[in-house]
């Protein structure tokens, strides 16, 4: 996503650091297309100069700093009158003095900040033996200032320190004061820089240079004699591998717009929607929201190849077709009979012209006026004729033809191009080719077709308890063979990735080694001790949505692994089938080049009763009998027999409703899902 990644481990030191590299100083990693340069800077001024040198080179840049770029709720508004972190940046830039030798006035500015608040605080911490009347030395000495200790993001990064703490071990508040003042100046000198999420909201903005807040402790340091250097290297590499999901995942937070503008966020820290532990008041992600995310983010990834038209069944047409020839190519006879020019007939017997016209054996001459010529079905109507009389309505006596009745002009003929004319549209791009489509393409003049290369979709089962089909122990692996079969039915190229045990390293290795375009997993997507998929996605992957508001279907993870779309399906076979059909299918078909395909639902009367609560979409296994929707005897998602019994789904949206026999309900057949 970015050509250049700059990662800065900042410092609020009041003295110039020594010439010999040391820890707790300014360290910056410049990663250009994966090639890294690490710089030790003795002062913040040196660090800014190093950064500006890189910015001047014109690469698309992601610039990360390891200090808070916002403050807890209410801080900005009290200090500046605006609920914007960037207003605080500008306020600080007017007051912070930062010398070329690192000397600064941060504690004096901190006192001025505290004087804007009621009570004592909110900032605290200063060197012992120094007198700062409006800046408490200890956090417990503060009171009644009205500011929470932490930002929302720090609830999900437990080791992150409060931006209100200015001194002693682990303090980051001083770095925030010094750093945000410096960034305000950097933004003035480089207008292309945009701050995420304060200016962008929780979305990824393409073709923009971004400033982001980072937290190097999220990543294991690279080997280096000084840990700070190893951390900026590892963080730069993690940002290089990050997906757009890192920028959008916090959007599920309640009050997301305010959080983005006022408090900011640490890039790479995902909110609890990533692990199902949603805070009170947070709604599950609606089905439509999850589908819209997939529609937006799962773009076509397959290539194009030409194949013989006879082999194109089941393939996805890559480009729209037009007819290269007319069908029929010329006016021809629809029946066996006699051809003549209707306008030239005279009363009485009709003279018969010598010869005949047959399919593939056209008549070479011209039918004389007032004459009839023998013609067979499919034969090109010869020159001098425009009408065909049925053989059953004619009788030949010698060289004369008698007709029971004269047909209308043009009768029993098929006009040239009646089916399709040269240049007419034939089949649209994205068409999943059926045998009938192959026939139409051939009739329209095509011998080869441009089709999409097959989308490779890996299927992986997880769990120590999973055993091979046919085993009398453990839990048989229902999901993997079932999902592989579903992919084949959709015209995709399934790849069997096997089954891995409940071990994070084994799962990560299997996912890393999957050379596919998309991945379906089953199991491990909840929040238990052995649910490694959810943890790995949180730590290394990217997440669209977790905990979709659907039943059956909890848990369900929609995200990415090394940039590859991943559908973390539930381990329960009924839920896995349901979520694959409703979520994976449209996304995978769009990735394959077939476009976003939402199957048509029928409105049919119910043959059952149900009282449904509000909150989640419910998917009932169903089938039609006598035009009415029956549902399976139990909604229990552990009953795999219900999938075999069913022929489709009844889908009840997230609203509360009472269903009685005869109530119209939406019915979605398995055939409409490509599984009939």
XYZ file of C-alpha atoms in Angstrom:
676
model
C 0.000 0.000 0.000
C 2.949 2.320 0.679
C 6.311 2.672 -1.033
C 8.056 4.154 2.002
C 7.405 3.330 5.644
C 9.051 5.475 8.315
C 8.828 4.251 11.920
C 10.075 6.532 14.692
C 10.759 5.594 18.314
C 10.596 9.084 19.843
C 12.160 10.625 22.936
C 11.428 13.577 25.204
C 15.004 13.842 26.486
C 16.172 17.280 27.653
C 19.804 16.679 26.649
C 21.649 15.665 23.508
C 22.180 11.904 23.452
C 25.762 10.607 23.132
C 27.468 9.889 19.827
C 27.523 6.194 20.684
C 24.072 4.733 19.979
C 22.023 4.055 23.123
C 18.557 2.949 24.087
C 15.750 5.346 25.016
C 16.753 7.719 22.261
C 15.344 8.607 18.838
C 15.546 5.608 16.503
C 14.011 5.672 13.022
C 13.625 2.882 10.466
C 13.143 3.821 6.826
C 11.688 0.885 4.869
C 11.627 1.507 1.110
C 9.993 -1.384 -0.754
C 11.197 -3.766 1.994
C 14.813 -2.518 2.120
C 15.472 -1.097 5.589
C 17.761 1.671 6.861
C 17.972 2.271 10.630
C 19.089 5.659 11.949
C 20.120 6.662 15.472
C 19.450 10.367 16.112
C 21.073 12.279 18.985
C 18.306 14.907 19.025
C 14.711 15.283 17.913
C 15.872 17.941 15.460
C 18.165 15.351 13.864
C 15.239 12.941 13.695
C 12.952 15.441 11.986
C 15.735 16.292 9.521
C 16.189 12.579 8.708
C 12.433 12.200 8.142
C 12.172 15.323 5.987
C 15.043 14.118 3.831
C 13.057 10.966 3.068
C 9.800 12.861 2.529
C 11.507 15.068 -0.053
C 12.086 12.013 -2.258
C 8.410 11.848 -3.225
C 7.506 8.290 -2.258
C 4.026 7.434 -1.025
C 4.684 7.318 2.710
C 3.298 5.861 5.916
C 4.896 7.718 8.833
C 4.460 6.157 12.285
C 5.404 7.581 15.707
C 5.278 5.751 19.026
C 3.552 8.404 21.132
C -0.077 9.250 21.788
C -1.505 11.515 19.110
C -4.654 12.242 21.082
C -5.829 12.469 24.667
C -8.711 11.018 26.702
C -12.261 12.239 26.156
C -12.820 15.869 27.114
C -9.152 16.904 27.204
C -9.073 18.680 23.825
C -12.371 20.505 24.309
C -11.426 21.964 27.700
C -7.996 23.041 26.487
C -8.889 24.406 23.030
C -12.663 24.624 22.850
C -12.690 21.959 20.119
C -13.129 18.207 20.351
C -10.184 17.633 18.008
C -6.769 16.250 18.828
C -5.263 18.328 16.008
C -6.412 21.491 17.751
C -4.231 20.413 20.687
C -1.312 19.851 18.280
C -1.579 23.442 17.082
C -1.970 24.702 20.664
C 1.221 22.894 21.667
C 3.145 24.090 18.601
C 2.593 27.691 19.715
C 4.021 27.030 23.197
C 6.547 24.179 23.130
C 10.168 25.303 22.849
C 12.467 22.534 21.621
C 16.108 23.478 21.120
C 18.588 21.951 18.744
C 20.268 20.381 21.783
C 16.961 18.867 23.056
C 16.440 21.475 25.794
C 12.698 22.096 26.148
C 10.007 23.633 28.329
C 7.545 20.729 28.409
C 6.909 20.813 32.177
C 6.137 24.543 32.070
C 3.673 23.937 29.236
C 2.171 21.029 31.208
C 1.481 23.413 34.080
C -0.289 25.792 31.703
C -2.415 22.894 30.476
C -3.394 21.893 33.999
C -4.443 25.448 34.817
C -7.118 25.173 32.133
C -8.836 22.336 34.043
C -10.771 22.315 37.311
C -9.292 20.561 40.351
C -5.737 19.237 40.228
C -4.363 17.699 37.058
C -4.937 15.971 34.696
C -1.220 15.848 33.730
C 1.244 14.634 36.338
C 4.889 13.731 36.851
C 8.086 15.818 36.909
C 11.728 15.403 38.042
C 12.223 15.180 41.783
C 13.582 18.318 43.454
C 11.995 20.636 40.904
C 9.065 22.863 41.809
C 6.056 22.897 39.492
C 3.111 24.112 41.620
C 0.448 23.232 39.035
C 1.919 19.868 38.046
C 1.577 17.092 40.686
C 4.585 14.818 41.097
C 2.395 11.742 41.670
C -0.750 10.613 39.949
C -2.591 10.020 43.218
C -2.248 13.708 44.060
C -4.670 14.670 41.289
C -8.399 15.155 41.786
C -11.555 16.603 40.236
C -10.021 17.462 36.855
C -12.749 15.531 34.979
C -10.583 13.651 32.445
C -10.518 9.829 32.181
C -7.104 8.260 32.698
C -7.086 6.378 29.387
C -8.212 6.674 25.799
C -10.524 4.035 24.388
C -7.734 2.366 22.419
C -5.745 1.758 25.603
C -8.514 -0.527 26.857
C -7.361 -2.982 24.167
C -3.617 -2.482 24.597
C -3.373 -3.117 28.354
C 0.354 -2.353 28.640
C -0.026 1.050 26.961
C 0.589 3.922 29.339
C -1.655 6.945 29.812
C -0.808 10.077 27.834
C -1.364 12.027 31.062
C 1.810 10.628 32.667
C 4.841 12.834 31.964
C 7.665 11.372 34.024
C 9.127 8.169 35.535
C 9.237 4.688 34.007
C 6.860 4.032 31.137
C 5.720 7.627 30.778
C 4.649 8.621 27.282
C 2.926 11.910 28.052
C 6.086 13.968 27.588
C 6.731 12.305 24.232
C 3.171 13.194 23.209
C 3.625 16.874 24.141
C 6.951 17.165 22.323
C 6.026 14.899 19.427
C 2.634 16.407 18.580
C 4.141 19.913 18.601
C 6.807 18.683 16.159
C 4.213 16.974 13.959
C 2.159 20.165 13.745
C 5.191 21.850 12.201
C 5.880 18.877 9.943
C 2.322 19.018 8.599
C 2.652 22.737 7.832
C 5.816 22.113 5.825
C 4.430 19.007 4.096
C 0.741 19.568 3.226
C 0.506 16.113 1.645
C 0.617 14.494 5.094
C -2.763 13.408 6.467
C -3.310 12.154 10.007
C -5.112 8.825 10.523
C -7.716 8.603 11.987
C -8.042 12.192 13.162
C -8.525 13.513 9.622
C -9.585 10.394 7.736
C -11.911 8.674 10.169
C -11.622 4.900 10.485
C -11.118 4.232 6.798
C -8.227 3.611 4.485
C -7.544 6.534 2.166
C -5.667 5.514 -0.993
C -2.993 7.660 -2.642
C -2.331 9.660 0.527
C 0.719 10.087 2.761
C -0.371 9.159 6.266
C 0.835 9.945 9.782
C -0.221 7.222 12.228
C 0.291 6.336 15.862
C 2.093 3.041 16.399
C 2.906 0.809 19.361
C 6.160 -1.116 18.795
C 5.467 -3.436 21.742
C 2.840 -5.147 19.558
C 5.664 -6.737 17.568
C 8.552 -8.983 18.589
C 11.789 -6.969 18.044
C 14.208 -7.952 15.318
C 17.628 -9.122 16.501
C 19.736 -6.025 17.259
C 22.165 -5.057 19.980
C 19.824 -2.216 20.948
C 16.191 -3.231 21.432
C 14.792 0.121 20.249
C 16.405 -0.402 16.845
C 15.031 -3.942 16.609
C 11.564 -2.667 17.485
C 11.378 -0.031 14.758
C 12.635 -2.592 12.230
C 10.014 -5.149 13.260
C 7.254 -2.525 13.333
C 8.146 -1.310 9.846
C 7.998 -4.869 8.546
C 4.607 -5.428 10.212
C 3.263 -2.242 8.637
C 4.604 -3.373 5.279
C 2.507 -6.553 5.584
C -0.583 -4.803 6.976
C -3.854 -4.772 5.078
C -6.419 -2.005 4.742
C -8.369 -3.735 7.526
C -5.982 -2.249 10.087
C -7.304 1.173 9.168
C -10.993 0.240 9.194
C -11.436 -2.295 12.018
C -11.944 0.314 14.799
C -14.962 1.655 12.901
C -17.100 -0.898 14.769
C -16.497 1.062 17.979
C -19.446 2.934 19.453
C -18.920 6.694 18.988
C -16.255 5.908 16.384
C -16.269 9.373 14.765
C -15.628 11.151 18.063
C -12.909 8.682 19.053
C -11.142 9.139 15.726
C -11.109 12.934 15.865
C -10.529 13.471 19.580
C -8.607 10.499 20.954
C -7.015 8.921 17.906
C -6.063 5.252 17.666
C -3.003 3.001 17.587
C -2.657 1.405 14.146
C -2.756 -2.372 14.549
C -4.736 -2.443 17.807
C -8.095 -4.015 17.019
C -11.202 -3.436 19.132
C -13.078 -6.227 20.906
C -15.234 -6.888 17.864
C -12.190 -8.908 16.835
C -12.530 -11.353 19.725
C -16.268 -11.441 20.549
C -15.868 -9.689 23.922
C -17.988 -6.732 22.890
C -18.612 -4.089 25.553
C -22.137 -3.418 26.787
C -24.230 -1.549 24.253
C -22.192 -2.635 21.235
C -24.341 -4.296 18.576
C -23.328 -7.295 16.532
C -22.438 -6.543 12.938
C -25.595 -6.790 10.805
C -25.572 -9.268 7.946
C -26.027 -6.513 5.348
C -23.050 -4.581 6.747
C -20.795 -7.627 6.545
C -21.942 -8.360 2.982
C -21.340 -4.768 1.912
C -17.794 -4.925 3.308
C -17.127 -8.067 1.298
C -18.641 -6.564 -1.843
C -16.432 -3.497 -1.495
C -13.171 -5.249 -0.634
C -13.172 -8.552 -2.561
C -12.173 -7.364 -6.023
C -11.502 -9.768 -8.934
C -8.034 -11.318 -8.693
C -8.052 -13.928 -11.455
C -6.307 -13.731 -14.825
C -7.694 -14.327 -18.316
C -7.039 -17.169 -20.748
C -8.535 -18.316 -24.053
C -10.006 -21.834 -24.174
C -11.802 -23.854 -26.873
C -15.473 -23.030 -26.671
C -16.397 -26.675 -26.094
C -14.419 -26.736 -22.841
C -15.867 -23.522 -21.408
C -18.754 -25.037 -19.419
C -18.368 -24.077 -15.770
C -15.882 -21.290 -16.553
C -16.460 -17.555 -15.997
C -16.555 -15.411 -19.118
C -13.873 -12.716 -18.846
C -15.128 -10.312 -21.515
C -18.534 -9.649 -23.027
C -19.168 -11.437 -26.332
C -20.696 -10.042 -29.504
C -21.774 -12.126 -32.465
C -19.125 -12.481 -35.141
C -21.699 -13.974 -37.514
C -25.466 -13.891 -37.819
C -27.632 -16.785 -36.735
C -29.086 -17.937 -39.040
C -26.455 -16.656 -41.440
C -29.056 -16.570 -44.242
C -32.825 -16.937 -44.593
C -33.638 -20.662 -44.489
C -36.543 -23.075 -44.564
C -38.199 -23.983 -41.280
C -39.891 -27.057 -42.825
C -39.628 -29.496 -45.703
C -41.658 -28.206 -48.635
C -41.625 -25.944 -51.682
C -40.036 -22.511 -52.097
C -41.375 -19.766 -54.395
C -41.774 -16.031 -54.785
C -45.192 -15.313 -53.305
C -45.837 -12.279 -55.469
C -45.270 -14.113 -58.765
C -47.669 -17.038 -58.285
C -50.582 -17.350 -60.674
C -53.839 -19.258 -60.151
C -53.716 -22.957 -60.914
C -50.910 -25.506 -60.832
C -47.399 -24.151 -60.255
C -44.530 -25.176 -62.545
C -41.740 -27.068 -60.678
C -38.203 -25.862 -61.289
C -35.543 -28.536 -61.645
C -33.178 -29.171 -58.708
C -33.561 -28.720 -54.962
C -32.149 -26.884 -51.908
C -30.913 -28.829 -48.873
C -29.066 -27.902 -45.673
C -25.448 -27.484 -46.660
C -26.331 -27.911 -50.339
C -27.761 -24.588 -51.507
C -29.484 -24.171 -54.858
C -27.026 -22.473 -57.182
C -29.484 -20.797 -59.495
C -32.495 -18.505 -59.293
C -36.048 -19.775 -58.955
C -37.929 -18.509 -62.054
C -40.933 -16.267 -61.391
C -44.116 -18.248 -60.796
C -42.135 -21.481 -60.209
C -41.600 -23.624 -57.096
C -38.433 -25.431 -55.987
C -38.092 -28.445 -53.707
C -36.523 -27.347 -50.366
C -35.629 -29.199 -47.155
C -35.545 -27.997 -43.557
C -32.549 -25.796 -42.832
C -31.748 -25.129 -46.458
C -30.963 -21.576 -47.504
C -33.975 -20.051 -49.283
C -32.689 -19.538 -52.849
C -32.719 -16.388 -54.858
C -36.090 -15.840 -56.502
C -38.033 -17.274 -53.525
C -39.339 -15.814 -50.259
C -41.969 -18.277 -49.024
C -42.132 -22.007 -48.251
C -45.268 -24.152 -48.477
C -45.530 -27.197 -46.211
C -44.873 -30.514 -47.869
C -48.112 -31.806 -46.327
C -50.094 -29.082 -48.129
C -48.680 -29.895 -51.585
C -49.093 -32.591 -54.226
C -46.916 -33.038 -57.337
C -48.434 -34.242 -60.582
C -45.793 -34.537 -63.286
C -44.007 -31.205 -63.449
C -46.781 -29.317 -61.748
C -47.352 -28.528 -58.045
C -50.822 -28.222 -56.546
C -51.265 -26.487 -53.139
C -54.226 -26.939 -50.820
C -53.873 -23.259 -49.877
C -51.405 -20.506 -50.628
C -49.506 -19.578 -47.396
C -48.830 -16.002 -46.410
C -45.786 -14.310 -47.853
C -42.651 -15.296 -45.926
C -44.322 -18.265 -44.251
C -42.243 -21.180 -42.944
C -38.939 -19.332 -43.231
C -36.391 -18.156 -40.658
C -34.911 -14.775 -41.526
C -31.167 -14.100 -41.606
C -30.053 -12.870 -38.175
C -33.464 -13.666 -36.679
C -31.734 -15.147 -33.591
C -28.734 -12.817 -33.462
C -27.206 -10.424 -35.984
C -23.508 -9.784 -36.498
C -22.324 -7.362 -33.821
C -25.234 -8.042 -31.438
C -24.420 -8.592 -27.737
C -24.333 -12.298 -26.963
C -23.161 -13.046 -23.408
C -22.033 -10.609 -20.671
C -18.702 -10.673 -18.872
C -18.975 -12.574 -15.603
C -21.305 -15.220 -17.035
C -20.840 -18.629 -15.429
C -20.966 -20.657 -18.619
C -23.638 -23.358 -18.919
C -23.864 -25.933 -21.729
C -26.619 -23.827 -23.286
C -24.357 -20.747 -23.231
C -21.663 -22.740 -25.011
C -24.167 -23.582 -27.737
C -25.191 -19.932 -28.106
C -21.556 -18.785 -28.316
C -20.865 -21.296 -31.088
C -23.976 -20.229 -32.994
C -22.781 -16.620 -32.728
C -19.500 -17.510 -34.422
C -17.069 -18.193 -31.568
C -14.543 -21.032 -31.543
C -12.589 -19.900 -28.481
C -13.683 -17.917 -25.440
C -11.842 -15.574 -23.044
C -12.454 -16.965 -19.560
C -11.132 -16.259 -16.081
C -8.451 -18.503 -14.675
C -9.990 -20.584 -11.877
C -10.023 -18.987 -8.420
C -8.003 -21.187 -6.061
C -9.714 -21.495 -2.691
C -8.043 -23.369 0.150
C -10.096 -25.273 2.714
C -8.595 -25.991 6.136
C -10.064 -27.787 9.146
C -8.762 -27.189 12.669
C -8.994 -29.070 15.931
C -7.358 -31.924 17.843
C -10.706 -33.698 17.935
C -11.192 -33.842 14.141
C -10.741 -37.282 12.547
C -10.926 -38.540 8.969
C -14.297 -39.526 7.473
C -15.083 -43.122 8.323
C -13.279 -43.029 11.663
C -15.166 -44.402 14.676
C -13.367 -42.062 17.105
C -13.296 -38.316 17.541
C -15.443 -35.966 15.488
C -15.491 -36.741 11.760
C -14.322 -33.973 9.453
C -17.662 -33.128 7.899
C -16.761 -29.576 6.957
C -13.736 -29.939 4.702
C -15.209 -32.415 2.164
C -18.513 -30.521 2.238
C -16.868 -27.139 1.607
C -14.632 -28.537 -1.136
C -17.743 -29.899 -2.876
C -19.504 -26.527 -2.560
C -16.558 -24.769 -4.197
C -16.599 -27.218 -7.107
C -20.328 -26.577 -7.567
C -19.588 -22.841 -7.841
C -17.046 -23.378 -10.616
C -14.067 -22.572 -8.383
C -10.831 -24.517 -7.914
C -10.828 -26.063 -4.418
C -7.487 -26.748 -2.731
C -7.452 -29.209 0.170
C -5.241 -27.758 2.921
C -5.898 -30.649 5.286
C -6.527 -30.507 9.009
C -4.233 -28.937 11.613
C -4.237 -29.523 15.381
C -5.000 -26.934 18.051
C -1.588 -25.295 17.955
C -1.034 -21.680 16.956
C 2.303 -22.330 15.255
C 0.899 -25.182 13.180
C -2.090 -23.121 12.103
C 0.072 -20.123 11.204
C 2.415 -22.341 9.195
C -0.510 -23.896 7.293
C -1.943 -20.492 6.471
C 1.454 -19.083 5.479
C 2.043 -22.013 3.123
C -1.332 -21.806 1.401
C -0.700 -20.658 -2.176
C -4.304 -19.758 -2.884
C -6.484 -16.747 -3.668
C -8.801 -17.178 -0.680
C -9.060 -19.400 2.394
C -11.966 -21.094 4.151
C -11.258 -22.401 7.644
C -13.623 -24.107 10.043
C -13.280 -24.040 13.801
C -11.054 -21.959 16.066
C -12.808 -18.663 15.385
C -14.279 -18.135 18.845
C -12.523 -16.786 21.941
C -11.617 -19.942 23.866
C -8.169 -21.089 24.928
C -7.804 -23.313 21.861
C -9.357 -20.887 19.390
C -6.061 -19.953 17.779
C -7.504 -18.546 14.564
C -9.102 -15.584 16.316
C -5.870 -14.814 18.178
C -3.709 -15.130 15.070
C -5.980 -12.882 13.052
C -5.945 -10.341 15.846
C -2.137 -10.428 16.084
C -1.058 -10.956 12.477
C -3.995 -10.750 10.157
C -6.580 -8.159 9.309
C -10.212 -8.308 10.344
C -13.314 -7.056 8.542
C -15.975 -8.237 10.962
C -16.365 -10.674 13.802
C -19.496 -11.843 15.536
C -21.944 -11.392 12.691
C -25.558 -11.055 13.786
C -26.717 -14.347 12.291
C -28.009 -17.657 13.634
C -26.545 -20.166 13.017
C -23.156 -18.597 12.429
C -21.540 -17.521 15.664
C -18.596 -17.379 15.659
C -17.729 -16.164 12.163
C -14.594 -14.227 11.198
C -14.239 -12.293 7.960
C -10.730 -10.998 7.427
C -7.383 -11.400 5.694
C -4.206 -13.405 6.195
C -1.092 -12.022 4.497
C -3.503 -10.035 2.351
C -5.494 -13.123 1.319
C -9.231 -13.019 2.124
C -10.031 -15.510 4.863
C -13.433 -16.748 5.958
C -13.173 -18.174 9.474
C -16.259 -20.380 9.486
C -17.726 -21.964 12.607
C -16.788 -25.539 13.398
C -20.396 -26.661 13.505
C -21.213 -28.142 10.060
C -24.664 -26.555 9.796
C -23.264 -23.124 10.643
C -20.258 -23.655 8.360
C -22.533 -24.563 5.421
C -24.844 -21.626 6.097
C -22.072 -19.035 6.375
C -20.205 -20.376 3.346
C -23.372 -20.189 1.235
C -24.438 -16.725 2.379
C -21.100 -14.923 2.876
C -18.284 -16.781 1.122
C -20.161 -17.528 -2.117
C -20.853 -13.940 -3.300
C -17.394 -12.749 -2.269
C -15.583 -15.661 -3.920
C -17.590 -15.355 -7.133
C -16.755 -11.665 -7.313
C -13.069 -12.456 -6.759
C -13.356 -15.048 -9.529
C -14.667 -12.411 -11.946
C -18.360 -13.340 -11.927
C -19.512 -10.155 -10.224
C -21.443 -9.768 -6.998
C -24.209 -12.368 -7.150
C -27.051 -12.239 -4.646
C -29.549 -15.048 -5.291
C -33.216 -14.336 -5.776
C -35.522 -15.022 -2.848
C -39.118 -16.114 -3.219
C -41.953 -14.971 -0.996
C -43.955 -18.048 -0.030
C -46.503 -18.837 2.689
C -45.150 -20.463 5.821
C -46.222 -23.926 6.871
C -44.927 -23.379 10.417
C -45.229 -21.155 13.472
C -42.378 -19.218 15.079
C -41.921 -16.269 17.428
C -38.614 -14.536 16.722
C -36.822 -11.961 18.873
C -35.098 -8.909 17.432
C -31.320 -8.717 17.080
C -30.117 -11.348 14.625
C -30.952 -12.731 11.216
C -32.146 -16.309 11.616
C -31.626 -18.903 8.899
C -33.957 -21.903 9.023
C -33.420 -25.092 7.042
C -36.490 -25.428 4.852
C -38.108 -26.950 1.793
C -41.194 -26.265 -0.304
C -44.123 -28.633 -0.279
C -47.402 -27.700 -1.992
C -46.037 -24.165 -2.419
C -45.519 -23.663 1.337
C -42.255 -23.501 3.286
C -41.720 -26.285 5.784
C -38.853 -25.997 8.274
C -36.751 -28.738 9.830
C -38.032 -30.268 13.042
C -35.301 -28.616 15.132
C -33.277 -25.398 14.884
C -30.380 -27.125 16.636
C -27.293 -26.490 14.517
C -25.771 -29.792 15.599
C -28.248 -31.815 13.524
C -26.428 -32.350 10.232
C -29.344 -34.414 8.934
C -31.245 -31.155 8.544
C -28.933 -30.102 5.712
C -29.747 -33.252 3.745
C -33.460 -32.883 4.500
C -33.548 -29.237 3.415
C -33.779 -27.850 -0.106
C -33.242 -24.223 0.869
C -33.418 -21.630 3.639
C -36.093 -19.462 5.151
C -34.360 -16.203 6.119
C -35.880 -14.042 8.831
C -34.200 -10.642 9.157
C -33.073 -9.089 12.440
C -36.465 -7.601 13.286
C -38.801 -9.260 15.772
C -41.696 -11.064 14.145
C -44.369 -13.664 14.699
C -44.810 -16.244 11.945
C -47.989 -18.275 11.653
C -49.057 -20.736 8.948
C -49.802 -18.674 5.858
C -47.504 -15.763 6.796
C -45.335 -14.789 3.785
C -41.663 -15.607 4.433
C -38.517 -15.224 2.250
C -37.354 -18.543 0.818
C -33.936 -19.069 -0.774
C -33.462 -22.360 -2.596
C -30.180 -24.249 -2.601
C -30.482 -24.256 -6.406
C -30.373 -20.432 -6.394
C -27.188 -20.745 -4.340
C -25.642 -22.992 -6.976
C -26.099 -26.036 -4.747
C -29.209 -27.594 -6.212
